[in-house]
mmCIF file of C-alpha atoms in Angstrom:
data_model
loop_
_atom_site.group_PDB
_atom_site.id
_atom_site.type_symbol
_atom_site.label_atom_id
_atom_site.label_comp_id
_atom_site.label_asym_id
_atom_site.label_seq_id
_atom_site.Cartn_x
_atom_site.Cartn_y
_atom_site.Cartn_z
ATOM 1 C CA UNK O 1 125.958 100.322 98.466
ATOM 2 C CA UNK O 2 124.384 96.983 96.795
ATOM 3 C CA UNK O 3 127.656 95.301 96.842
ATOM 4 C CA UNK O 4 127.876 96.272 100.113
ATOM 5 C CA UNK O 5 124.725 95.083 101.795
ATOM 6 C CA UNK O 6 125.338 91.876 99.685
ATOM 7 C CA UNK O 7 128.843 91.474 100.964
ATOM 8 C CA UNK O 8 127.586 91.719 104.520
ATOM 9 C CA UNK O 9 124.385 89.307 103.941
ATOM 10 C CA UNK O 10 127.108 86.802 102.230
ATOM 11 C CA UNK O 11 128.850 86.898 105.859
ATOM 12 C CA UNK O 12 125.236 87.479 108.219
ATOM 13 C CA UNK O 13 122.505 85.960 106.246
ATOM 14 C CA UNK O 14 120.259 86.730 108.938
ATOM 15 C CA UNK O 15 121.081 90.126 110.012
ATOM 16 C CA UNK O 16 117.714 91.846 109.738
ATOM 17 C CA UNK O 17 118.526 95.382 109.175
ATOM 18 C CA UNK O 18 120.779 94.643 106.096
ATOM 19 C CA UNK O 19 117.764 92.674 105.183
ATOM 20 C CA UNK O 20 115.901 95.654 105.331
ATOM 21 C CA UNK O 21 117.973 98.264 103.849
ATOM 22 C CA UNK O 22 119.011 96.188 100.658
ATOM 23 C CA UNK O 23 115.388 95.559 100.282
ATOM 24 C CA UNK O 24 114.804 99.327 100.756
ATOM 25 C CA UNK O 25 117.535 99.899 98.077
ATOM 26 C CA UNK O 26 116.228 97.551 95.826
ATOM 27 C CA UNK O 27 112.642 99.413 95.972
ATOM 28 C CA UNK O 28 113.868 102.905 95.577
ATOM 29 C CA UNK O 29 116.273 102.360 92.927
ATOM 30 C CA UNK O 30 113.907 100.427 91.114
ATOM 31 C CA UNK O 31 114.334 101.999 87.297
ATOM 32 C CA UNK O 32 111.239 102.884 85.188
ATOM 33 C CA UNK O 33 113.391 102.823 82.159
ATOM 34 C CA UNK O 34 115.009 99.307 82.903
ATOM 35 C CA UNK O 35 113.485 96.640 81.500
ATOM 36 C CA UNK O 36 110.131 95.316 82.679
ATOM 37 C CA UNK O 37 111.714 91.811 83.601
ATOM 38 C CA UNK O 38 114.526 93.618 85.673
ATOM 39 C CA UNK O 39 112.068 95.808 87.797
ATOM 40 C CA UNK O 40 109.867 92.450 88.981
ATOM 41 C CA UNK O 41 113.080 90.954 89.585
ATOM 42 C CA UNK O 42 113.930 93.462 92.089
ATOM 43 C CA UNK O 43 110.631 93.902 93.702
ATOM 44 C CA UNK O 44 110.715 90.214 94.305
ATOM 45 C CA UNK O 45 114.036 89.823 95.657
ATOM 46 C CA UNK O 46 112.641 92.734 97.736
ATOM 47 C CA UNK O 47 110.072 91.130 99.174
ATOM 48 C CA UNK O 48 112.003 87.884 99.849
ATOM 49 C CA UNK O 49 114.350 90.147 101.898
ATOM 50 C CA UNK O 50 111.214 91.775 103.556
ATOM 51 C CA UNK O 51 109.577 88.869 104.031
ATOM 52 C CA UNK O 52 113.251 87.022 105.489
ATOM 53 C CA UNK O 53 113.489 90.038 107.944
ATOM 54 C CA UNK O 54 109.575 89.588 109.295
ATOM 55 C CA UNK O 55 110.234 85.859 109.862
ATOM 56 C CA UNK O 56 113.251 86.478 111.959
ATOM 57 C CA UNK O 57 111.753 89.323 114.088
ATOM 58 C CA UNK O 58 108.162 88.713 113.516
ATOM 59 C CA UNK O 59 107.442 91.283 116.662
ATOM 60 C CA UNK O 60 109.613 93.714 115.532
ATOM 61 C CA UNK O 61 107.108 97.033 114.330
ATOM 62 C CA UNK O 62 109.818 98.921 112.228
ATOM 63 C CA UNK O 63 110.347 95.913 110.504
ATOM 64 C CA UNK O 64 106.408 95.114 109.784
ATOM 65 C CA UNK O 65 106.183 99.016 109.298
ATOM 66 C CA UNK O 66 109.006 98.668 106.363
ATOM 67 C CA UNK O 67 107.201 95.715 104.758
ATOM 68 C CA UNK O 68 103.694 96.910 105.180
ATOM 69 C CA UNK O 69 104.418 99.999 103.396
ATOM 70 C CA UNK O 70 106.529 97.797 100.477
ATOM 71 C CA UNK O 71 102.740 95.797 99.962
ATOM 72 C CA UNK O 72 101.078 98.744 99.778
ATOM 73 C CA UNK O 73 103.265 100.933 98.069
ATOM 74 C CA UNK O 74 104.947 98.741 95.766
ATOM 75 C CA UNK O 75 102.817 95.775 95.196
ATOM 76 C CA UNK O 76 99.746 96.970 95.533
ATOM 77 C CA UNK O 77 98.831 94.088 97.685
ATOM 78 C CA UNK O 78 96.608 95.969 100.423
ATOM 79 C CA UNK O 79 95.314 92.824 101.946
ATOM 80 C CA UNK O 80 98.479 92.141 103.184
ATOM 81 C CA UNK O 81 99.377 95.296 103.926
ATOM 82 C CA UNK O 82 96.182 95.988 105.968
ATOM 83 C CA UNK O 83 97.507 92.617 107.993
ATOM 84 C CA UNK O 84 100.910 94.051 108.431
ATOM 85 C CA UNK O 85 98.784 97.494 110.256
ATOM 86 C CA UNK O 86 96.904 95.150 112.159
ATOM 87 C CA UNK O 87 100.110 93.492 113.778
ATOM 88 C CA UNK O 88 101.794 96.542 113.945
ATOM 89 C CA UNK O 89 98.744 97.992 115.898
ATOM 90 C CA UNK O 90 98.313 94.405 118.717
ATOM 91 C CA UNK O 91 101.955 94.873 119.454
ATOM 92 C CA UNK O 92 102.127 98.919 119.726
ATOM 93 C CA UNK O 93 98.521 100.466 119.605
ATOM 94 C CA UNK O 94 99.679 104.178 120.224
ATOM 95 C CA UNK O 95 102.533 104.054 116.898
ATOM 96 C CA UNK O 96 101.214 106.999 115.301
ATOM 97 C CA UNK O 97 102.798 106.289 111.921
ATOM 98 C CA UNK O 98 101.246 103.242 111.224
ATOM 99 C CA UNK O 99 97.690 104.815 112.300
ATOM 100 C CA UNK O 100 97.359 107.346 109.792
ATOM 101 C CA UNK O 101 99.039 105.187 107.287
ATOM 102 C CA UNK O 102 96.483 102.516 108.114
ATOM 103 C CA UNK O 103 93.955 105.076 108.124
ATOM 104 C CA UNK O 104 94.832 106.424 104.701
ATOM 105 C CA UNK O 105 94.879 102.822 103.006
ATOM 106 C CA UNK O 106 91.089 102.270 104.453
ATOM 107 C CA UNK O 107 90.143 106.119 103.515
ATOM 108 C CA UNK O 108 91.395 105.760 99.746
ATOM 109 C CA UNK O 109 91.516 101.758 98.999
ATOM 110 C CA UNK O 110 88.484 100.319 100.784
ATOM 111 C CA UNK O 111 86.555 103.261 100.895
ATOM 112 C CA UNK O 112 85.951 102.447 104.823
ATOM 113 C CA UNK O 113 85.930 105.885 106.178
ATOM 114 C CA UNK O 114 84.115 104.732 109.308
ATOM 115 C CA UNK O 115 87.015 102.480 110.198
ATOM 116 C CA UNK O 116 89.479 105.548 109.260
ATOM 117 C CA UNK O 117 87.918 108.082 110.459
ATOM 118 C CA UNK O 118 88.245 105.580 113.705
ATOM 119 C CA UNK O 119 92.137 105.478 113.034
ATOM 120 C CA UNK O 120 92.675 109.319 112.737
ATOM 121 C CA UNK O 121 90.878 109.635 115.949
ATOM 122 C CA UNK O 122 92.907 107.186 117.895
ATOM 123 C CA UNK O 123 96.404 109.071 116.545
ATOM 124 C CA UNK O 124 94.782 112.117 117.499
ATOM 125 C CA UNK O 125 93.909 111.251 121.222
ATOM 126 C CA UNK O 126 97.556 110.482 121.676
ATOM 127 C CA UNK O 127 99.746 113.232 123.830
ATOM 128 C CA UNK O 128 100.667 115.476 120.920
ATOM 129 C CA UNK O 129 104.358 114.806 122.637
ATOM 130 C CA UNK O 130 104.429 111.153 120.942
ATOM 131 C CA UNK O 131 104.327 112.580 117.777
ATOM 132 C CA UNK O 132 105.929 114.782 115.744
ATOM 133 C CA UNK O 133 105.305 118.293 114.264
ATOM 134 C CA UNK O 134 105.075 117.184 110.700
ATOM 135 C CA UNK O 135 103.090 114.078 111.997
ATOM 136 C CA UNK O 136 100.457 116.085 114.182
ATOM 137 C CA UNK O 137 100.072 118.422 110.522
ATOM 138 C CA UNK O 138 99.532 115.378 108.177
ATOM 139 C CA UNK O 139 97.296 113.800 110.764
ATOM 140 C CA UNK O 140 95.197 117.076 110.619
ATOM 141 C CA UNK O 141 95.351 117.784 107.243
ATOM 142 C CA UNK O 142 94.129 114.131 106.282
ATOM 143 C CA UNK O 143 91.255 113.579 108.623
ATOM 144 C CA UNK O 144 90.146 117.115 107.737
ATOM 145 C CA UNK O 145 89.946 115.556 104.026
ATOM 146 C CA UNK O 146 88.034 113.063 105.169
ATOM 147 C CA UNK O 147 85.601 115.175 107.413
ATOM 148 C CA UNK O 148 84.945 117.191 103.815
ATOM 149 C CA UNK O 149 84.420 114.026 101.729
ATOM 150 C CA UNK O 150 81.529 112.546 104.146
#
């Protein structure tokens, strides 16, 4: 699949969603057995690619989504994923995903529960018909975690 995705970049350097899904490749294949060196290779060319695909649709929210969640999964870099959320939330306040994702990063890595607790309630007042089954459960389950911890 790597060969491919590079194949079609070498023809459509700026065709965002091969951007995205060789960048997605590169981050879940990355190898904890391969040398250190070849891991922060791949998370960097990752990011490039993320970073490329942002630039060329800088409104796009599945493409901010993708990279928000690549900072905070993968590099660790919340600032910059808590930016991502922020865009993601000015262009499409009611995307559920990115609420309780956003929600969780303040909850667990800013210890803001205020500001989450704030985010779980906004997914929640959505018409249950925007989101999903799973969605709706995880959105439960979560804020109910928080609820306890306070």
């Amino acid at each position: 699949a790597e060969a491919v995705y590079r194949q079609a970049l070498a023809a459509d350097a700026d065709h965002v969603q091969t951007l995205c899904n060789l960048a997605l490749l590169l981050e879940t294949t990355l190898d904890a057995d391969a040398l250190p060196t070849a891991a922060e290779e791949d998370k960097a060319e990752a990011d490039r690619l993320y970073a490329r695909a942002v630039a060329l649709r800088p409104q796009d929210v599945d493409v901010l989504y993708q990279r928000a969640l690549f900072l905070k999964n993968i590099r660790e870099d919340y600032p910059g994923a808590v930016e991502l959320f922020e865009r993601i939330l000015e262009i499409e306040p009611r995307e559920p995903t990115t609420l309780v994702n956003f929600a969780l990063l303040l909850q667990h890595t800013f210890d803001e529960p205020e500001r989450a607790a704030g985010m779980f309630e906004r997914a929640l007042a959505l018409d249950p018909a925007e989101t999903s089954d799973e969605e709706r459960l995880s959105l439960l389950y979560n804020y109910g975690q928080l609820l306890e911890s306070a």
